[in-house]
mmCIF file with all atom_site columns, C-alpha atoms in Angstrom:
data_model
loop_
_atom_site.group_PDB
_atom_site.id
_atom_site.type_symbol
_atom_site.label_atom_id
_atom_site.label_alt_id
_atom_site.label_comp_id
_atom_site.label_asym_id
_atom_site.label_entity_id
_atom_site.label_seq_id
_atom_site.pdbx_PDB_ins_code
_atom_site.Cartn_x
_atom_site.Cartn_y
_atom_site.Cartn_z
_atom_site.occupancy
_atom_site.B_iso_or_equiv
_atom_site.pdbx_formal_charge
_atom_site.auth_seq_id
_atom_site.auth_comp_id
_atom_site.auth_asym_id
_atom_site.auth_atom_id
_atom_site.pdbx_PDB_model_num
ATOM 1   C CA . UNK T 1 1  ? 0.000   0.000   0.000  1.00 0.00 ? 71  UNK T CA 1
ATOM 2   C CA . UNK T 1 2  ? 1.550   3.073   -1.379 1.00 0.00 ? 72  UNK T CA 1
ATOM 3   C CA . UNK T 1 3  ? 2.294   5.427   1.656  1.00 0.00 ? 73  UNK T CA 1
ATOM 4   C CA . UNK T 1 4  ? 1.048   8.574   -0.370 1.00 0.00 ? 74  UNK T CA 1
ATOM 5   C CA . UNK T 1 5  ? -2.943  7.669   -1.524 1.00 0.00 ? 75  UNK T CA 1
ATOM 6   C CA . UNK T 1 6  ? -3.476  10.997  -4.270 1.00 0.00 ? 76  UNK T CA 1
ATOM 7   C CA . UNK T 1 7  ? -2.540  13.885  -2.447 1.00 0.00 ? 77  UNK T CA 1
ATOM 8   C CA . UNK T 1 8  ? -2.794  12.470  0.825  1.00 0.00 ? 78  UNK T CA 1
ATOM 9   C CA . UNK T 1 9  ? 0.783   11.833  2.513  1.00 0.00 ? 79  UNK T CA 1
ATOM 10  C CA . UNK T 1 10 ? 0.893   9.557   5.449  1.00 0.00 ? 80  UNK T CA 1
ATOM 11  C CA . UNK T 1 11 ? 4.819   9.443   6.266  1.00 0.00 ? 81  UNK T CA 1
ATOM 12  C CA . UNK T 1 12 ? 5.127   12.069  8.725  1.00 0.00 ? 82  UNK T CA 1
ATOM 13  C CA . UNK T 1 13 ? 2.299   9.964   10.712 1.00 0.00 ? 83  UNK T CA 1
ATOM 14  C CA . UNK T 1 14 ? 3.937   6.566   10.252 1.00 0.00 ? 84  UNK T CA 1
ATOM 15  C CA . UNK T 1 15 ? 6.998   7.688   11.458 1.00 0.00 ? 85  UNK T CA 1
ATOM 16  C CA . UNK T 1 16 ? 5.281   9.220   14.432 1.00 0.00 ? 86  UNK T CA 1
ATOM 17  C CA . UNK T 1 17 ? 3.442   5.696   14.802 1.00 0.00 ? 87  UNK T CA 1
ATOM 18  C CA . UNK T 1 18 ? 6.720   3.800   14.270 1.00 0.00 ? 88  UNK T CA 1
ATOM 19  C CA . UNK T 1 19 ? 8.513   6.131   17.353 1.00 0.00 ? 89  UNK T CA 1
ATOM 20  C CA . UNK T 1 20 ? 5.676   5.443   19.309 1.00 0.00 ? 90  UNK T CA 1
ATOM 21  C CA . UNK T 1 21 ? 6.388   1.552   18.635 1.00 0.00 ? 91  UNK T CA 1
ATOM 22  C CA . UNK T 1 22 ? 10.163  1.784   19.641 1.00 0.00 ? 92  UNK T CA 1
ATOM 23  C CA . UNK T 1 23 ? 8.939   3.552   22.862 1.00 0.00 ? 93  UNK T CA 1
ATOM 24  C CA . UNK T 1 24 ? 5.921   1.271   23.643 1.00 0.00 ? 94  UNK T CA 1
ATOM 25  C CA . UNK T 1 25 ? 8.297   -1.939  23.075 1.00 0.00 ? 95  UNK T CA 1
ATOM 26  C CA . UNK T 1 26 ? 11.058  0.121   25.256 1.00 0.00 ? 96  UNK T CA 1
ATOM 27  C CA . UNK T 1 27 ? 8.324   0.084   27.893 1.00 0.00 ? 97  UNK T CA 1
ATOM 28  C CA . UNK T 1 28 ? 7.096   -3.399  27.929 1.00 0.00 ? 98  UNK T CA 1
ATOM 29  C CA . UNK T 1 29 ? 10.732  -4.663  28.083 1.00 0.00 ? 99  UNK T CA 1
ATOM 30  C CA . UNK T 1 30 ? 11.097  -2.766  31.179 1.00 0.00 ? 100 UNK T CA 1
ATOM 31  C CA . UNK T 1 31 ? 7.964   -4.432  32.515 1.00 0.00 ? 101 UNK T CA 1
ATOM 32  C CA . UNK T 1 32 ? 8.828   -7.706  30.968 1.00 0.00 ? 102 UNK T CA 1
ATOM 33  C CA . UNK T 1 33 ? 12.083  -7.341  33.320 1.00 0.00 ? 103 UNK T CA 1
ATOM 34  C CA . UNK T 1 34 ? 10.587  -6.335  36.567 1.00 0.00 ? 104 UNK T CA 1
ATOM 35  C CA . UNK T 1 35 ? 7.734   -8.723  36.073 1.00 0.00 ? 105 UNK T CA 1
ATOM 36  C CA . UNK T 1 36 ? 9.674   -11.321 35.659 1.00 0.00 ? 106 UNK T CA 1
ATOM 37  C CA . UNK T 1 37 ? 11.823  -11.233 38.665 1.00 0.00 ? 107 UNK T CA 1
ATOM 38  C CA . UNK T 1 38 ? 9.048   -10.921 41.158 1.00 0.00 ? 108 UNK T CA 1
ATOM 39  C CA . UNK T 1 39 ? 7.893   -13.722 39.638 1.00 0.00 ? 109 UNK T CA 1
ATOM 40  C CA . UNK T 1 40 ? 11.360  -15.610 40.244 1.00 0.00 ? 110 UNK T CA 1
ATOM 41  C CA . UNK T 1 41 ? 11.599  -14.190 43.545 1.00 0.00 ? 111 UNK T CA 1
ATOM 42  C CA . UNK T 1 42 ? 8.325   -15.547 44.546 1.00 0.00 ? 112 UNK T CA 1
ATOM 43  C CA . UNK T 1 43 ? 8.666   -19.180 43.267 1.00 0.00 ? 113 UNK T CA 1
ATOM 44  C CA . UNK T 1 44 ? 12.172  -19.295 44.970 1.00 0.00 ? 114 UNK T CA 1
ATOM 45  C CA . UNK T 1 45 ? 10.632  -18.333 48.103 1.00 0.00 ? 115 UNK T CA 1
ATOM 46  C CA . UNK T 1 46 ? 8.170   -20.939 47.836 1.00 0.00 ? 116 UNK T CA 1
ATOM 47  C CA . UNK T 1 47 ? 4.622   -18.898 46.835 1.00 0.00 ? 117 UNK T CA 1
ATOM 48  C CA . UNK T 1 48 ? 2.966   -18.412 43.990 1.00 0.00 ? 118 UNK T CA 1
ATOM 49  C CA . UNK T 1 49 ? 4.444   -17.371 40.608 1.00 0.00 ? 119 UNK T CA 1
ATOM 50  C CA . UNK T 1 50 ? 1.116   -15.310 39.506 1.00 0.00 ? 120 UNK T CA 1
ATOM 51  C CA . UNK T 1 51 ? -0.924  -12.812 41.778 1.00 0.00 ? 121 UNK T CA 1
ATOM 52  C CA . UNK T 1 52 ? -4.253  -13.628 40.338 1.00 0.00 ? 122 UNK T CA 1
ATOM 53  C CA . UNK T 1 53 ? -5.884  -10.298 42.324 1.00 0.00 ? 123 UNK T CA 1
ATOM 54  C CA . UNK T 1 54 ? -3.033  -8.539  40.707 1.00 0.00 ? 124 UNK T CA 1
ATOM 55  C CA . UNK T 1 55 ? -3.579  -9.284  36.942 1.00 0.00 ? 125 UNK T CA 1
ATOM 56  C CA . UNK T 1 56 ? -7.492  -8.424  37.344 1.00 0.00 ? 126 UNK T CA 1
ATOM 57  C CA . UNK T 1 57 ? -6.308  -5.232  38.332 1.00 0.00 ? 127 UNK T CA 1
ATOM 58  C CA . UNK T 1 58 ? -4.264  -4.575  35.434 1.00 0.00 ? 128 UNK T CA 1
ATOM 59  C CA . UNK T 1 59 ? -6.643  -6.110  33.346 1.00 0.00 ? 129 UNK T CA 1
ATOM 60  C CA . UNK T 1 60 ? -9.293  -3.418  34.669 1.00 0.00 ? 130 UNK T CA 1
ATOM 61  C CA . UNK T 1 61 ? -6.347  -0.435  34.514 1.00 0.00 ? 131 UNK T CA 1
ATOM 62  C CA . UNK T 1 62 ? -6.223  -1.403  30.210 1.00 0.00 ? 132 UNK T CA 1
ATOM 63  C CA . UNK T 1 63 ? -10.004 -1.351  29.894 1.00 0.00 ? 133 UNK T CA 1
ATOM 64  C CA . UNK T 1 64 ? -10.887 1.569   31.517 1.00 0.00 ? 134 UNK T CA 1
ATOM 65  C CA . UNK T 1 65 ? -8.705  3.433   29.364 1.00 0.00 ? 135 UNK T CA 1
ATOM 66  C CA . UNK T 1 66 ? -8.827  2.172   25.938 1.00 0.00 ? 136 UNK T CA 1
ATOM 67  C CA . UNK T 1 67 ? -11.921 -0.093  26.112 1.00 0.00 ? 137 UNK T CA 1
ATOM 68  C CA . UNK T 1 68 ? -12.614 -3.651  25.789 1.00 0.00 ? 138 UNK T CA 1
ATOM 69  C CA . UNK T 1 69 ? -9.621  -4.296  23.114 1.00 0.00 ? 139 UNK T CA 1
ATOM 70  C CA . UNK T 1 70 ? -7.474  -2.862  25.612 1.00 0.00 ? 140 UNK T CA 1
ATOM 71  C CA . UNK T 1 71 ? -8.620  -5.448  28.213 1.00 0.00 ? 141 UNK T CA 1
ATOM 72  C CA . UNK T 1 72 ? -7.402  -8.116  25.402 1.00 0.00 ? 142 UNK T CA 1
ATOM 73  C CA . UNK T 1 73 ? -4.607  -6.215  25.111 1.00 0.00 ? 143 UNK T CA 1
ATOM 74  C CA . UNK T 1 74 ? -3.676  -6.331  28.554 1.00 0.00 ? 144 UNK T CA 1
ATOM 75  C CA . UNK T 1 75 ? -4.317  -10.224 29.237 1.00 0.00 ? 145 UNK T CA 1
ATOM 76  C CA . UNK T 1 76 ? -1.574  -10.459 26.029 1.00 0.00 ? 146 UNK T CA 1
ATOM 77  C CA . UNK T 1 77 ? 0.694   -8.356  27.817 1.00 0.00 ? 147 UNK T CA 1
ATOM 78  C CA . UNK T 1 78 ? 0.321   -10.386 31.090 1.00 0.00 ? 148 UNK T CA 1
ATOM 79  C CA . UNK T 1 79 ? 0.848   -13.510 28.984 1.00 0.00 ? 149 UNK T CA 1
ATOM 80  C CA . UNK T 1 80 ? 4.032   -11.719 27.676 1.00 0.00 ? 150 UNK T CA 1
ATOM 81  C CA . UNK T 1 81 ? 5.215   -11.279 31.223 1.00 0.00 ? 151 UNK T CA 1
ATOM 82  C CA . UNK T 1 82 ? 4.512   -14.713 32.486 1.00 0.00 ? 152 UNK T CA 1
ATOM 83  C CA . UNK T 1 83 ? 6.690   -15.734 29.969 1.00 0.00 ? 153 UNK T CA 1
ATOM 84  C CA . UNK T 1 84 ? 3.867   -18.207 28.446 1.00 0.00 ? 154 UNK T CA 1
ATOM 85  C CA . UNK T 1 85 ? 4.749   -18.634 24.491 1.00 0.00 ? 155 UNK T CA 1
ATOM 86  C CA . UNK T 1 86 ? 0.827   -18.893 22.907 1.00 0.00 ? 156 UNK T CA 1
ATOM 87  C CA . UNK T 1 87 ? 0.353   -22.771 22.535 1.00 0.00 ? 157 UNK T CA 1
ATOM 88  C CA . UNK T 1 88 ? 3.112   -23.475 25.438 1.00 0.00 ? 158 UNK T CA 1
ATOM 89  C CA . UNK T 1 89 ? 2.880   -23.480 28.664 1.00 0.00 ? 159 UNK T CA 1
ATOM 90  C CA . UNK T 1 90 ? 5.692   -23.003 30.943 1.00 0.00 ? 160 UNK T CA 1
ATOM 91  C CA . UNK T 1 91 ? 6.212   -25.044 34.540 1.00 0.00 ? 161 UNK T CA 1
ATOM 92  C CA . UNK C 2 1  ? -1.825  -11.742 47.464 1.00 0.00 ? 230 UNK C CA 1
ATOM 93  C CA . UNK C 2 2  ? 0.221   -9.727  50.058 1.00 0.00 ? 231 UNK C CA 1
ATOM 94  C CA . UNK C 2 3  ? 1.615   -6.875  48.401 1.00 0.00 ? 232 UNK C CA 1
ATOM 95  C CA . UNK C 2 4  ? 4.611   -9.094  50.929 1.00 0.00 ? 233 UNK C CA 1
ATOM 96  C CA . UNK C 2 5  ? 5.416   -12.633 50.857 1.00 0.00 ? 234 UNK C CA 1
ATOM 97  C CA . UNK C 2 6  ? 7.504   -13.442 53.893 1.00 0.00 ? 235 UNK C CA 1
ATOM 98  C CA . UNK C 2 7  ? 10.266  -10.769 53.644 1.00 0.00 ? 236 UNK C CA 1
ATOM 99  C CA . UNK C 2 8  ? 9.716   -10.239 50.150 1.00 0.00 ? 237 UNK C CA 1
ATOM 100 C CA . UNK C 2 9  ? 8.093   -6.637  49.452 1.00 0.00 ? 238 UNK C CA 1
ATOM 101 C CA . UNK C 2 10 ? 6.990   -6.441  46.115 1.00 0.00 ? 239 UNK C CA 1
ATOM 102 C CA . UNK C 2 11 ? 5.359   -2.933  46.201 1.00 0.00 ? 240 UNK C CA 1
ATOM 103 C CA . UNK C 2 12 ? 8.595   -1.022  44.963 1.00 0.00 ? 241 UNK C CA 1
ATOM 104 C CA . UNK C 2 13 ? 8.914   -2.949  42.287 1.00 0.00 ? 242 UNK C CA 1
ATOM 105 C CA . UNK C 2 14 ? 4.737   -3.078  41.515 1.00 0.00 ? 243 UNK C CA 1
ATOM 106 C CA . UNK C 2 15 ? 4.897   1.045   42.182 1.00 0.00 ? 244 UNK C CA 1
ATOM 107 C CA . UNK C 2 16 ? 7.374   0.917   39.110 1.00 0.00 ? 245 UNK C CA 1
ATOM 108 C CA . UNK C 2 17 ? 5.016   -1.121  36.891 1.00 0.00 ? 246 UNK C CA 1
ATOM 109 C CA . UNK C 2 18 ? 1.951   0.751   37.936 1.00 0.00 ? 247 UNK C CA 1
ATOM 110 C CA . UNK C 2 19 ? 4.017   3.926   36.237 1.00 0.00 ? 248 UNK C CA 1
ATOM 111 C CA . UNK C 2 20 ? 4.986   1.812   33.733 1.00 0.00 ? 249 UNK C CA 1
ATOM 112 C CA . UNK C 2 21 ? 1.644   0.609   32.789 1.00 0.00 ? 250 UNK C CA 1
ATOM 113 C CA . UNK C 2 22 ? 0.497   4.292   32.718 1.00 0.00 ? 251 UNK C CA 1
ATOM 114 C CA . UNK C 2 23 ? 3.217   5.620   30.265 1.00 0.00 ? 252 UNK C CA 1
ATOM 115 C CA . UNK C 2 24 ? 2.478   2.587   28.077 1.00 0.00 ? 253 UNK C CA 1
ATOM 116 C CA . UNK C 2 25 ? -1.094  3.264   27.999 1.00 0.00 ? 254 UNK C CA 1
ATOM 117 C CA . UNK C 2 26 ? -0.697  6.897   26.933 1.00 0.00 ? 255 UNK C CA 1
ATOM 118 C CA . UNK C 2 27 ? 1.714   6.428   24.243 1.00 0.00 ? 256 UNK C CA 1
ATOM 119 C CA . UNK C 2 28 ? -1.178  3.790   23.329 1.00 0.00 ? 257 UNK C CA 1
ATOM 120 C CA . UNK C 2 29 ? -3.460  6.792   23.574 1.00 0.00 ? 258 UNK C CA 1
ATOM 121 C CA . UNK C 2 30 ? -1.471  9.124   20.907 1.00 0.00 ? 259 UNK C CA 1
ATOM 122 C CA . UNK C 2 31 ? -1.052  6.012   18.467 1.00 0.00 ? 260 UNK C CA 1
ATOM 123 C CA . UNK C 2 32 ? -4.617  5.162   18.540 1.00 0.00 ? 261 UNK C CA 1
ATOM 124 C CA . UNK C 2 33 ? -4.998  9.138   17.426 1.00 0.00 ? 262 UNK C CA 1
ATOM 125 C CA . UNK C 2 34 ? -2.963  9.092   15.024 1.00 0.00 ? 263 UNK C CA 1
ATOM 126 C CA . UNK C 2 35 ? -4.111  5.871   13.628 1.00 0.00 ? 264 UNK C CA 1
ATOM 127 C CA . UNK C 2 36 ? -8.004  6.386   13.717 1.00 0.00 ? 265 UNK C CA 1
ATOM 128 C CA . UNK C 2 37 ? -6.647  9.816   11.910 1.00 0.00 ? 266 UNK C CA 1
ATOM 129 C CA . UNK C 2 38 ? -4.889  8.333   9.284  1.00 0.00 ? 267 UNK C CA 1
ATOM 130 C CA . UNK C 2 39 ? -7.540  5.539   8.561  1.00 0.00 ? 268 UNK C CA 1
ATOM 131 C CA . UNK C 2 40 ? -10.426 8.416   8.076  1.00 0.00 ? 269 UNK C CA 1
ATOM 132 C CA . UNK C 2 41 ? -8.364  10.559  5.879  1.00 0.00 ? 270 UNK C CA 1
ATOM 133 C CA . UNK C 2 42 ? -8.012  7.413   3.551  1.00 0.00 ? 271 UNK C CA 1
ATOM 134 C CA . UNK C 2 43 ? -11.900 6.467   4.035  1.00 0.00 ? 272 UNK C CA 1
ATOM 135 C CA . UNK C 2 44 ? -12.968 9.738   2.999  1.00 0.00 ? 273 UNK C CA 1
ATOM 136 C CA . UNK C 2 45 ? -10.518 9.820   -0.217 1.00 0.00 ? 274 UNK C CA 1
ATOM 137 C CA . UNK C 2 46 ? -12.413 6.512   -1.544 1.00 0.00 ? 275 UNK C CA 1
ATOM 138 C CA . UNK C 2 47 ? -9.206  4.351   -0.200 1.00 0.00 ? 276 UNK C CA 1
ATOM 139 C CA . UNK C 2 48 ? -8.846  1.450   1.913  1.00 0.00 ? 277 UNK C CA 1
ATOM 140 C CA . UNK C 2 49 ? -8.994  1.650   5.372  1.00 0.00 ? 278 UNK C CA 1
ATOM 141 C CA . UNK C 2 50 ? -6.123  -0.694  6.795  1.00 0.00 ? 279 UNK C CA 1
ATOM 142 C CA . UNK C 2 51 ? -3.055  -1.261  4.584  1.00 0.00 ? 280 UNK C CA 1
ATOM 143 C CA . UNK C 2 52 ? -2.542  -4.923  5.058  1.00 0.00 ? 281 UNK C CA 1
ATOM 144 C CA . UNK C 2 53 ? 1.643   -4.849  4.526  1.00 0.00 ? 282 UNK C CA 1
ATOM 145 C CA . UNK C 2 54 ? 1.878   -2.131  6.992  1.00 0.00 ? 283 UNK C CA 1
ATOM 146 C CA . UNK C 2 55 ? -0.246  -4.268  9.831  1.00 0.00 ? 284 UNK C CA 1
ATOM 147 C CA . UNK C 2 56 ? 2.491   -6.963  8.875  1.00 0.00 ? 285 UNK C CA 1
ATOM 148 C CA . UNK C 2 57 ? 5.163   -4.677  9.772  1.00 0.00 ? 286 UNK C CA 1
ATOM 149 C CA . UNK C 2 58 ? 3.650   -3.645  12.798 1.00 0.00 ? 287 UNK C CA 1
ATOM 150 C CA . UNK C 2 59 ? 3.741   -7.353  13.877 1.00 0.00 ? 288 UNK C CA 1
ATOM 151 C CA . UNK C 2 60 ? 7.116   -8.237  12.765 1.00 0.00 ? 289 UNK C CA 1
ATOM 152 C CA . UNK C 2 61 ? 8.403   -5.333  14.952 1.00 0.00 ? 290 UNK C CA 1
ATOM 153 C CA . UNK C 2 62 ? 6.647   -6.495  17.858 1.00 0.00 ? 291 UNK C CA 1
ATOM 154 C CA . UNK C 2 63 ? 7.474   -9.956  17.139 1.00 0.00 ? 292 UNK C CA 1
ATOM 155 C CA . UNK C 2 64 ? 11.293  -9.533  16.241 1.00 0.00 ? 293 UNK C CA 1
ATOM 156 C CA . UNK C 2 65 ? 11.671  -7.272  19.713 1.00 0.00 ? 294 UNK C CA 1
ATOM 157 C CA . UNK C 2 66 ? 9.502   -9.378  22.300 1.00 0.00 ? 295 UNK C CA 1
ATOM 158 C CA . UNK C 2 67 ? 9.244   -13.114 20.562 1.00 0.00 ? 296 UNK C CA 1
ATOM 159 C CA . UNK C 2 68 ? 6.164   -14.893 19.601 1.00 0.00 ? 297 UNK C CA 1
ATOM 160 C CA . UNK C 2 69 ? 3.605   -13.472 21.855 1.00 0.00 ? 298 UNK C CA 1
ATOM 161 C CA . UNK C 2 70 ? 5.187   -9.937  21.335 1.00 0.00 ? 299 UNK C CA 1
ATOM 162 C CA . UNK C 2 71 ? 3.347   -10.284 17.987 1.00 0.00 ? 300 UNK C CA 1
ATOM 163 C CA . UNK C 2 72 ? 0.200   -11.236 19.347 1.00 0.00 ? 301 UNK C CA 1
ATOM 164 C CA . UNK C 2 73 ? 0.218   -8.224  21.192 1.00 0.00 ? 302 UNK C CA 1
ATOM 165 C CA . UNK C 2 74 ? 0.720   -6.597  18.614 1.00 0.00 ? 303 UNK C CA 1
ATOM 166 C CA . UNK C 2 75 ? -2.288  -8.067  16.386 1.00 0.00 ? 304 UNK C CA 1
ATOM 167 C CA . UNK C 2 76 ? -4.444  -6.969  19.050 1.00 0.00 ? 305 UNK C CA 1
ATOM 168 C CA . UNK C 2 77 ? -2.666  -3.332  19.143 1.00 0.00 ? 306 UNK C CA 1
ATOM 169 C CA . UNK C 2 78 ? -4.097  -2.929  15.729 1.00 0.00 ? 307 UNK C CA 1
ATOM 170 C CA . UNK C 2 79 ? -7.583  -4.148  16.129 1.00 0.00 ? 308 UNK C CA 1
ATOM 171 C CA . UNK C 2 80 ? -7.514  -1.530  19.098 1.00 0.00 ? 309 UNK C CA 1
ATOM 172 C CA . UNK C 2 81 ? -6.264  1.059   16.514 1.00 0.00 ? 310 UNK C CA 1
ATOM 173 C CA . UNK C 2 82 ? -8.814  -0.528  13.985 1.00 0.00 ? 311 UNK C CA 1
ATOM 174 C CA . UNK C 2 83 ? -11.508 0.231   16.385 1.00 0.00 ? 312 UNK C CA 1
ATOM 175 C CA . UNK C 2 84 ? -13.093 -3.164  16.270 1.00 0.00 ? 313 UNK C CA 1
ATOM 176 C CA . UNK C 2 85 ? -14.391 -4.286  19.682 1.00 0.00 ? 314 UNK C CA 1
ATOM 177 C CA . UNK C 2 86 ? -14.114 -7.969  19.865 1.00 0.00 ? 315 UNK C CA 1
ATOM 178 C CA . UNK C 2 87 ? -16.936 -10.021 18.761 1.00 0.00 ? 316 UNK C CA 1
ATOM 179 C CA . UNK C 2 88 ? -18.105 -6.698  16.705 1.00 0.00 ? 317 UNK C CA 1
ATOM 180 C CA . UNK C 2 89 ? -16.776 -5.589  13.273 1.00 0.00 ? 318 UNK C CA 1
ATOM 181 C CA . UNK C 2 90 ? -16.832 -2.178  12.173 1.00 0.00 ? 319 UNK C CA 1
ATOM 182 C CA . UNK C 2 91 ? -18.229 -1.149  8.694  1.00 0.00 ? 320 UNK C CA 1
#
């Protein structure tokens, strides 16, 4: 799909869009990081790797802001953390 | 779940996630704007709504920088952007 449509010319948008992506990703990385060692911490100190009370409330924090997609959005990002490939799951 | 497990104290580290969550979900705000704007402008010039090699790109970024499920997240990122609720399709 060109990225000019007649006179129209999206590039100064979709390089916005694609700095927004390489700050987004930036982000989750961090959270991917911290998430991931309170998980380790927990299962090496015996409890639970996944605060069940916690993800509901992240769940809720996506979808009151950007909807029911961003619910979905949210339980993707959690499954991202937990480190669960889709169509894997890990011990 | 405790905010504490045993001597464990999670709540520095969920403080930081909480602010991360937030920054994510704002940059998520300003590419959802510029997104729905983009998709209008090419609606209301008789063009296609959704360029289909650009979504791939999208995914490929998120896939390449946070693995399989990076690009899920991503597929879901645009059906946010696309404005189709799940389970409802937009004309």
């Amino acid at each position: 799909m060109p990225e000019q449509q007649g006179t129209l010319d999206f590039r100064t948008d979709r390089a916005r869009i694609d700095q927004l992506d390489q700050s987004i990703i930036a982000l989750l990385r961090q959270r991917l990081e911290i998430s991931r060692s309170i998980q380790q911490r927990r299962t090496e100190t015996g409890g639970a790797r996944i605060a069940e009370g916690r993800e509901e409330a992240v769940i809720g924090r996506y979808r009151d802001a950007l909807g029911g997609t961003g619910g979905a959005l949210a339980e993707t990002l959690l499954r991202l953390c937990r480190g669960t490939e889709p169509g894997r799951t890990r011990p």
